[in-house]
C-alpha cells in the first residue's frame, strides 16, 4: 500500500489506538520498565514506552530493550531514580540500574534539529541536543514503525506518523523526504534494511529508491558507526535476509568494495550462495532460545572473517597454501589485504585484524589435520587455537557438515544483585524543581565530596585540572 511521503511536523493530532485495537497488554511490558513509568507518573511527569519496544510488542516479539521517553529532564530523573547515572556528552540519557545488572534507558523527549528543517542540503546532520514535545520526538525518528508511543494510563498507542498502519501492512517507510533524511544521516539506510530483514517487511518505493540513490553517502559516516551497525546486522538473526537486501540495493558493495570485481565474474552465483550459507549458520545460532542470563557471542573478528571468507579464498588461494613458502606468502598477502579492506573502512583494531588472520590463515591447516591426523602441538599451544577451532566448525556447518553446538558460543552473564534502591526510596521533596545546570566550579576538583580528585603533580593527570 503506497501513500505520499510524510511531511515533518504536520500539526495534526495523533491517532490514538485504544486497547481493543492493538495487541499490546500491560502484562507484556517488562516489570522494571513499568516501575519506571509508574514512578514518573507519581512524580508528576509523563512517561511513555517508545520506539522499538512498542514495535516489537505489536509484532508479538519480546523486545531486547524497553526504552522510555519522558517530559522529565535529566537532572530531574537523577533525583527521582537514585540508582541511575547520566551518559552522553551532547544529548544526555539516564540509565536506571536494576538487580541482575539490568539497565533501562530513560531519555527526555527531543525535538527536530534545525538541520532537518532548513539545513544546507550538503550537510550531514549533527547530533541534536534540544528537548521537545511528544510530536516533535515522533517526527525526529527515522522510520514510521519506530515512532510509536505506548502510555500505561489507558493502555493506548499514540501514532503521529501512520506507524501502526505500516506495521499492519509490513512496510518500512522513512518519515519525511527520504533523500533528505538519508543525506542528513546515511546510517538510516542501514536501519531501514535491518528492520525489513528482521521482520520480513518490504521497503516502501520512495524509501527504496532513495537508498539506491544515496547509498554512496555511507562513506561520509564515521567508520566506527558503520562497523557497529554492520555487526548489529550480522548478530540480528536475519543476516541472510539482510544480505539479499544489501546486494539488491548495492549497499553491500559500498561496505565491501572488494567484492565488486567478483560480482562481474561467472563465479558470482556460487559466491553469493556461499555467503548465504555462512550467514545462515550465524542466524541459526543467534535464533536459538536461551535463558535470560545467556547469550550467543560470536566474536567480531569471527563475524568479519566469515563475511570475507569467500573473497579471500579466491584471492589468496587458501586451500592450497598449507605449508612452506606458499603458506608464508599467503599469510603476508592475507594481512596486507585485511589491513587495506578493513583497517580504514571499519576502523578495526590491529588486534582484531590479527585474530582474523589467524583464523583465516590457519583454516587450510585445520581442515587437513581435522580429517587426517591429530592437531600439531605448536598449534594447540597458541592462544588463538580455540577460536580457530570454532571458526572451522562454523565453516564446516555452512558446507553441510555437523551442526555446531550452541554451547560453543554461549556466554553466561554473571548475575550481580546490586544493592541500589529503585522505587522503595521516598521521592525527593521537590521533584518538579528545575534542574540546575552544571557550573565550571562543579568540575574544578576542589576536594569537596562528590567532586573529582585532582593530581598534585604539575599540569595534572588525564586532563584533570591541578588546584
Coordinates of C-alpha atoms in Angstrom, one line a residue:
X1 CA 0.0 0.0 0.0
X2 CA 1.6 3.3 -1.2
X3 CA 0.9 6.7 0.3
X4 CA 2.6 10.1 0.0
X5 CA 5.7 10.8 2.0
X6 CA 5.1 12.1 5.5
X7 CA 5.8 15.8 6.0
X8 CA 7.6 16.8 9.1
X9 CA 5.5 18.4 11.9
X10 CA 2.1 18.3 10.4
X11 CA 0.5 19.9 13.5
X12 CA -2.4 17.4 13.2
X13 CA -3.5 15.4 16.3
X14 CA -2.2 11.9 16.6
X15 CA -4.3 8.8 16.1
X16 CA -5.0 7.1 19.4
X17 CA -5.4 3.3 19.4
X18 CA -7.4 2.0 22.4
X19 CA -6.6 -1.4 23.9
X20 CA -9.2 -3.2 21.8
X21 CA -7.5 -2.0 18.6
X22 CA -4.0 -3.3 19.3
X23 CA -2.4 -6.4 20.8
X24 CA -0.1 -4.9 23.4
X25 CA -1.0 -5.6 27.0
X26 CA 0.5 -4.2 30.3
X27 CA 1.5 -7.8 31.2
X28 CA 3.7 -7.9 28.2
X29 CA 5.9 -5.0 29.4
X30 CA 9.0 -5.6 31.4
X31 CA 8.3 -5.2 35.1
X32 CA 11.1 -2.9 35.8
X33 CA 10.1 -0.7 32.9
X34 CA 6.7 -0.4 34.4
X35 CA 8.2 0.6 37.7
X36 CA 9.9 3.5 36.0
X37 CA 6.7 4.6 34.2
X38 CA 4.7 4.5 37.4
X39 CA 7.4 6.3 39.3
X40 CA 7.5 9.1 36.7
X41 CA 3.7 9.4 36.9
X42 CA 3.8 9.6 40.7
X43 CA 6.4 12.4 40.4
X44 CA 4.2 14.4 38.1
X45 CA 5.8 13.6 34.8
X46 CA 4.6 11.9 31.6
X47 CA 6.4 8.7 30.6
X48 CA 6.0 6.5 27.5
X49 CA 7.3 3.3 26.2
X50 CA 8.9 4.4 22.9
X51 CA 10.4 3.2 19.7
X52 CA 11.5 -0.4 19.1
X53 CA 9.9 -1.7 22.2
X54 CA 6.4 -0.7 21.0
X55 CA 7.2 -2.1 17.5
X56 CA 8.3 -5.5 18.8
X57 CA 5.4 -5.8 21.3
X58 CA 2.9 -5.0 18.5
X59 CA 4.5 -7.8 16.3
X60 CA 4.3 -10.3 19.2
X61 CA 8.1 -10.3 19.8
X62 CA 9.9 -9.9 23.1
X63 CA 11.8 -6.6 22.9
X64 CA 15.5 -6.7 23.6
X65 CA 15.3 -3.2 25.2
X66 CA 12.5 -1.3 26.8
X67 CA 13.4 2.4 26.2
X68 CA 11.3 5.1 27.9
X69 CA 10.7 8.7 26.8
X70 CA 9.6 11.3 29.3
X71 CA 8.9 15.0 29.9
X72 CA 11.4 15.0 32.8
X73 CA 14.8 16.5 32.3
X74 CA 18.0 14.5 33.0
X75 CA 18.6 16.3 36.3
X76 CA 15.1 15.7 37.5
X77 CA 15.4 12.0 36.5
X78 CA 18.6 11.7 38.6
X79 CA 16.7 13.0 41.6
X80 CA 13.8 10.6 41.1
X81 CA 15.9 7.5 40.5
X82 CA 18.8 7.2 42.8
X83 CA 20.1 4.1 41.2
X84 CA 20.9 5.9 37.9
X85 CA 23.7 7.6 36.0
X86 CA 23.8 10.1 33.2
X87 CA 25.6 9.3 30.0
X88 CA 26.2 11.1 26.7
X89 CA 28.0 14.3 26.1
X90 CA 25.7 16.1 23.6
X91 CA 22.4 14.5 24.3
X92 CA 22.2 13.2 27.8
X93 CA 20.4 9.9 28.7
X94 CA 19.8 8.5 32.1
X95 CA 20.5 4.8 32.7
X96 CA 18.5 3.3 35.5
X97 CA 20.0 0.2 37.1
X98 CA 18.2 -2.8 38.5
X99 CA 19.0 -6.1 40.1
X100 CA 20.9 -8.6 38.0
X101 CA 22.8 -5.9 36.1
X102 CA 19.7 -4.8 34.0
X103 CA 19.8 -1.3 32.6
X104 CA 16.8 0.7 31.2
X105 CA 17.5 3.9 29.4
X106 CA 15.2 6.9 30.0
X107 CA 15.5 10.0 27.7
X108 CA 13.8 13.3 27.7
X109 CA 11.6 13.9 24.6
X110 CA 13.6 15.6 21.9
X111 CA 12.8 18.0 19.0
X112 CA 13.8 18.1 15.4
X113 CA 17.2 19.5 14.6
X114 CA 17.2 22.8 12.7
X115 CA 19.1 20.9 10.0
X116 CA 16.2 18.7 9.4
X117 CA 14.0 21.7 8.8
X118 CA 16.2 24.2 7.0
X119 CA 19.7 22.9 6.9
X120 CA 22.1 23.0 4.0
X121 CA 21.4 20.2 1.5
X122 CA 25.1 19.1 1.6
X123 CA 25.5 18.8 5.3
X124 CA 25.3 15.7 7.4
X125 CA 23.1 16.1 10.4
X126 CA 24.9 16.8 13.7
X127 CA 23.6 15.2 16.8
X128 CA 21.0 17.4 18.3
X129 CA 20.5 18.3 22.0
X130 CA 17.2 20.1 22.1
X131 CA 14.3 19.0 24.3
X132 CA 10.9 18.9 22.6
X133 CA 7.3 17.7 22.7
X134 CA 5.8 14.3 22.0
X135 CA 5.0 15.2 18.4
X136 CA 8.5 16.6 17.8
X137 CA 10.1 13.5 19.2
X138 CA 7.9 11.3 16.9
X139 CA 8.9 13.2 13.8
X140 CA 12.6 13.3 14.6
X141 CA 12.8 9.5 14.4
X142 CA 13.9 7.6 11.4
X143 CA 11.1 5.2 10.4
X144 CA 7.3 5.2 11.0
X145 CA 7.4 1.8 12.7
X146 CA 9.9 3.2 15.2
X147 CA 7.9 6.3 16.1
X148 CA 5.1 4.9 18.2
X149 CA 4.4 5.6 21.9
X150 CA 2.6 3.5 24.4
X151 CA 1.1 5.1 27.5
X152 CA 0.1 3.0 30.5
X153 CA -2.7 5.0 31.9
X154 CA -5.2 3.9 29.3
X155 CA -3.0 1.3 27.5
X156 CA -3.2 3.2 24.3
X157 CA -0.8 3.6 21.4
X158 CA -0.1 7.2 20.2
X159 CA 0.7 7.4 16.5
X160 CA 1.6 10.6 14.8
X161 CA 3.1 9.2 11.5
X162 CA 1.0 6.2 10.5
X163 CA 3.3 3.6 12.1
X164 CA 0.5 1.3 13.1
X165 CA -0.8 1.0 9.6
X166 CA 2.7 0.3 8.3
X167 CA 3.1 -2.4 10.9
X168 CA -0.1 -4.0 9.7
X169 CA 1.0 -3.8 6.0
X170 CA 4.6 -4.9 6.7
X171 CA 6.2 -1.7 5.3
X172 CA 9.4 0.1 6.2
X173 CA 8.9 3.8 5.5
X174 CA 11.1 6.8 6.3
X175 CA 9.5 9.8 8.0
X176 CA 9.7 12.9 5.8
X177 CA 11.5 13.2 2.5
X178 CA 13.7 10.0 2.2
X179 CA 16.6 11.6 0.2
X180 CA 16.8 14.5 2.6
X181 CA 16.7 12.3 5.7
X182 CA 19.3 9.8 4.4
X183 CA 21.5 12.7 3.4
X184 CA 21.3 14.1 7.0
X185 CA 22.2 10.7 8.4
X186 CA 23.2 8.0 5.9
X187 CA 23.2 5.3 8.6
X188 CA 19.4 5.5 8.5
X189 CA 19.7 3.4 5.2
X190 CA 21.2 0.6 7.1
X191 CA 18.5 0.7 9.7
X192 CA 15.8 0.5 7.0
X193 CA 17.4 -2.6 5.6
X194 CA 17.8 -4.1 9.1
X195 CA 14.1 -3.8 10.1
X196 CA 13.0 -5.0 6.7
X197 CA 15.2 -8.0 7.0
X198 CA 14.3 -8.9 10.6
X199 CA 10.6 -8.6 10.2
X200 CA 10.3 -9.8 6.5
X201 CA 8.9 -6.4 5.6
X202 CA 9.0 -4.7 2.2
X203 CA 10.7 -1.3 1.8
X204 CA 8.4 1.5 0.5
X205 CA 9.1 2.5 -3.1
X206 CA 10.3 6.1 -2.4
X207 CA 12.4 4.9 0.5
X208 CA 14.0 2.1 -1.6
X209 CA 14.8 4.5 -4.5
X210 CA 16.4 7.0 -2.1
X211 CA 18.6 4.2 -0.7
X212 CA 19.8 3.3 -4.1
X213 CA 20.4 7.0 -4.9
X214 CA 22.1 7.9 -1.6
X215 CA 24.0 4.7 -0.8
X216 CA 27.4 6.1 -1.6
X217 CA 26.9 8.7 1.2
X218 CA 27.6 5.9 3.7
X219 CA 31.3 6.6 3.0
X220 CA 30.8 10.0 4.7
X221 CA 29.9 8.4 8.1
X222 CA 32.4 7.6 10.8
X223 CA 33.8 4.2 10.2
X224 CA 33.1 3.1 13.8
X225 CA 29.4 3.8 13.3
X226 CA 29.3 1.7 10.1
X227 CA 31.2 -1.1 11.8
X228 CA 28.8 -1.2 14.8
X229 CA 25.7 -1.1 12.5
X230 CA 27.1 -3.9 10.4
X231 CA 27.8 -6.1 13.4
X232 CA 24.3 -5.5 14.6
X233 CA 23.0 -6.8 11.3
X234 CA 25.2 -9.9 11.5
X235 CA 24.1 -10.6 15.0
X236 CA 20.4 -9.9 14.5
X237 CA 19.3 -13.4 13.4
X238 CA 18.3 -12.2 9.9
X239 CA 21.7 -11.7 8.2
X240 CA 20.7 -13.8 5.2
X241 CA 17.7 -11.5 4.5
X242 CA 20.0 -8.5 5.2
X243 CA 22.5 -9.8 2.6
X244 CA 19.8 -10.1 -0.1
X245 CA 18.6 -6.5 0.5
X246 CA 22.2 -5.2 0.7
X247 CA 23.0 -6.9 -2.6
X248 CA 19.8 -5.7 -4.3
X249 CA 20.3 -2.1 -3.2
X250 CA 24.1 -2.0 -3.8
X251 CA 24.9 -1.2 -0.2
X252 CA 26.9 -4.4 0.1
X253 CA 29.4 -3.2 -2.4
X254 CA 29.6 0.2 -0.7
X255 CA 30.5 -1.5 2.5
X256 CA 32.7 -4.2 0.9
X257 CA 34.0 -2.9 -2.4
X258 CA 36.4 -5.8 -2.5
X259 CA 33.5 -7.9 -3.8
X260 CA 32.8 -5.6 -6.7
X261 CA 35.1 -7.3 -9.2
X262 CA 33.9 -10.8 -8.2
X263 CA 30.3 -9.7 -8.8
X264 CA 31.2 -9.5 -12.5
X265 CA 32.7 -13.0 -12.7
X266 CA 31.0 -16.2 -13.6
X267 CA 31.6 -17.5 -10.1
X268 CA 29.4 -14.8 -8.5
X269 CA 26.3 -17.1 -8.1
X270 CA 28.4 -19.6 -6.2
X271 CA 30.0 -16.8 -4.1
X272 CA 26.6 -15.4 -3.0
X273 CA 25.4 -18.9 -2.2
X274 CA 28.5 -19.4 0.0
X275 CA 27.8 -16.1 1.7
X276 CA 24.2 -17.1 2.4
X277 CA 25.3 -20.4 3.8
X278 CA 27.9 -18.8 6.1
X279 CA 25.5 -16.2 7.4
X280 CA 22.8 -18.8 7.8
X281 CA 24.9 -20.6 10.4
X282 CA 25.1 -17.3 12.4
X283 CA 21.3 -16.8 12.0
X284 CA 20.6 -20.3 13.4
X285 CA 22.9 -19.7 16.4
X286 CA 21.5 -16.2 17.2
X287 CA 17.9 -17.5 16.9
X288 CA 18.3 -20.3 19.5
X289 CA 16.1 -20.0 22.6
X290 CA 18.3 -19.3 25.6
X291 CA 17.9 -18.5 29.3
X292 CA 17.7 -14.8 30.2
X293 CA 21.3 -14.8 31.5
X294 CA 22.7 -16.5 28.4
X295 CA 23.6 -15.1 25.1
X296 CA 25.3 -16.2 21.9
X297 CA 28.5 -14.3 21.4
X298 CA 30.4 -14.8 18.1
X299 CA 33.5 -12.6 18.3
X300 CA 33.7 -9.6 16.0
X301 CA 36.8 -11.0 14.3
X302 CA 35.0 -14.2 13.5
X303 CA 32.0 -12.5 12.0
X304 CA 34.1 -10.3 9.7
X305 CA 36.2 -13.4 8.8
X306 CA 33.0 -15.2 7.7
X307 CA 31.9 -12.3 5.7
X308 CA 35.2 -12.0 3.9
X309 CA 36.0 -15.8 3.5
X310 CA 34.5 -16.3 0.0
X311 CA 36.6 -13.3 -1.3
X312 CA 39.8 -14.3 0.5
X313 CA 39.5 -18.0 -0.6
X314 CA 39.7 -16.9 -4.2
X315 CA 42.2 -14.1 -3.8
X316 CA 44.7 -15.8 -1.5
X317 CA 44.1 -19.5 -2.6
X318 CA 43.6 -20.6 1.0
X319 CA 43.1 -24.3 0.2
X320 CA 46.5 -24.7 -1.5
X321 CA 48.7 -22.8 0.9
X322 CA 49.2 -25.2 3.8
X323 CA 52.9 -25.2 4.5
X324 CA 56.3 -23.8 3.4
X325 CA 56.9 -20.8 1.3
X326 CA 53.4 -20.9 -0.1
X327 CA 51.9 -20.6 3.4
X328 CA 54.2 -17.7 4.3
X329 CA 53.4 -15.8 1.2
X330 CA 49.7 -16.4 1.7
X331 CA 49.8 -15.1 5.3
X332 CA 51.6 -12.0 4.2
X333 CA 49.1 -11.3 1.4
X334 CA 46.2 -12.0 3.8
X335 CA 47.4 -9.5 6.4
X336 CA 48.0 -6.9 3.7
X337 CA 44.5 -7.4 2.3
X338 CA 42.8 -7.3 5.7
X339 CA 44.5 -4.0 6.6
X340 CA 43.5 -2.5 3.3
X341 CA 39.9 -3.7 3.3
X342 CA 39.1 -3.3 7.0
X343 CA 41.6 -1.0 8.6
X344 CA 40.3 2.3 7.3
X345 CA 36.7 1.4 6.2
X346 CA 35.6 -0.2 9.5
X347 CA 38.2 1.1 11.9
X348 CA 39.1 -2.4 13.1
X349 CA 41.9 -2.5 15.6
X350 CA 45.1 -4.3 14.7
X351 CA 44.3 -7.0 17.3
X352 CA 41.0 -7.8 15.6
X353 CA 42.7 -8.0 12.2
X354 CA 45.4 -10.3 13.7
X355 CA 42.7 -12.6 15.0
X356 CA 41.1 -12.7 11.6
X357 CA 44.5 -13.5 10.0
X358 CA 45.0 -16.4 12.5
X359 CA 41.5 -17.9 11.8
X360 CA 41.7 -17.5 8.0
X361 CA 45.4 -18.3 7.6
X362 CA 45.1 -21.5 9.7
X363 CA 41.9 -22.7 8.1
X364 CA 43.5 -25.0 5.5
X365 CA 45.9 -26.4 8.1
X366 CA 43.0 -27.1 10.4
X367 CA 41.0 -28.8 7.7
X368 CA 43.9 -31.0 6.8
X369 CA 44.6 -32.1 10.4
X370 CA 40.9 -32.4 11.3
X371 CA 40.5 -35.0 8.5
X372 CA 43.8 -37.0 8.7
X373 CA 45.8 -36.5 11.8
X374 CA 46.0 -35.0 15.3
X375 CA 46.4 -31.3 15.8
X376 CA 50.0 -30.2 15.8
X377 CA 51.4 -29.5 19.2
X378 CA 52.6 -26.0 18.3
X379 CA 49.1 -25.0 17.1
X380 CA 47.4 -26.4 20.2
X381 CA 49.6 -24.2 22.4
X382 CA 48.6 -21.0 20.6
X383 CA 46.2 -18.6 22.3
X384 CA 44.1 -18.4 19.1
X385 CA 43.7 -22.2 18.7
X386 CA 40.2 -22.3 20.3
X387 CA 38.9 -19.5 18.1
X388 CA 40.4 -21.2 15.1
X389 CA 38.6 -24.4 16.0
X390 CA 35.3 -22.6 16.4
X391 CA 35.8 -20.9 13.1
X392 CA 36.4 -24.2 11.5
X393 CA 33.2 -25.7 12.9
X394 CA 31.2 -22.7 11.5
X395 CA 32.7 -23.2 8.1
X396 CA 32.1 -26.9 8.1
X397 CA 28.4 -26.5 9.1
X398 CA 28.0 -24.0 6.2
X399 CA 29.3 -26.6 3.9
X400 CA 26.8 -29.2 5.1
X401 CA 28.8 -30.6 7.9
X402 CA 27.9 -31.3 11.6
X403 CA 25.8 -28.7 13.3
X404 CA 27.8 -26.5 15.7
X405 CA 26.5 -27.0 19.3
X406 CA 25.2 -23.8 20.9
X407 CA 27.4 -24.3 23.9
X408 CA 30.4 -23.5 21.8
X409 CA 29.3 -19.8 21.7
X410 CA 27.1 -19.4 24.7
X411 CA 28.2 -16.9 27.3
X412 CA 26.5 -16.7 30.7
X413 CA 26.2 -13.3 32.2
X414 CA 27.1 -13.2 35.9
X415 CA 24.0 -12.1 37.9
X416 CA 25.0 -9.5 40.4
X417 CA 22.5 -8.2 42.8
X418 CA 23.3 -4.5 43.1
X419 CA 22.1 -3.1 46.4
X420 CA 20.6 0.0 44.9
X421 CA 17.1 1.4 45.8
X422 CA 14.9 1.8 42.8
X423 CA 11.4 2.5 44.0
X424 CA 11.5 1.9 47.6
X425 CA 13.2 5.2 48.5
X426 CA 10.8 8.2 49.0
X427 CA 10.6 10.8 46.4
X428 CA 12.6 14.0 46.8
X429 CA 10.7 16.9 48.3
X430 CA 10.5 18.9 45.0
X431 CA 10.9 16.6 42.0
X432 CA 9.4 19.3 39.8
X433 CA 12.1 21.9 40.7
X434 CA 14.1 22.9 37.6
X435 CA 17.4 21.1 37.3
X436 CA 20.4 23.3 37.9
X437 CA 22.9 23.5 35.2
X438 CA 26.4 22.2 35.8
X439 CA 28.8 25.0 36.5
X440 CA 32.5 25.3 35.9
X441 CA 33.0 25.1 39.7
X442 CA 31.5 21.7 39.7
X443 CA 34.4 20.4 37.7
X444 CA 37.3 22.3 39.3
X445 CA 38.3 19.5 41.7
X446 CA 38.5 21.4 44.9
X447 CA 38.3 18.3 47.1
X448 CA 34.8 18.6 48.3
X449 CA 32.6 15.5 48.5
X450 CA 31.3 14.4 45.1
X451 CA 34.0 16.3 43.2
X452 CA 36.7 14.6 41.0
X453 CA 40.1 14.2 42.5
X454 CA 43.0 16.2 41.2
X455 CA 46.6 15.4 40.7
X456 CA 49.2 17.1 42.9
X457 CA 51.7 16.9 40.0
X458 CA 52.4 19.9 37.9
X459 CA 49.9 20.0 35.0
X460 CA 47.6 17.4 36.4
X461 CA 46.9 13.9 35.0
X462 CA 44.4 12.6 32.4
X463 CA 43.1 16.1 31.8
X464 CA 42.0 16.8 35.5
X465 CA 42.9 20.3 36.4
X466 CA 45.5 21.0 39.1
X467 CA 44.5 23.1 42.1

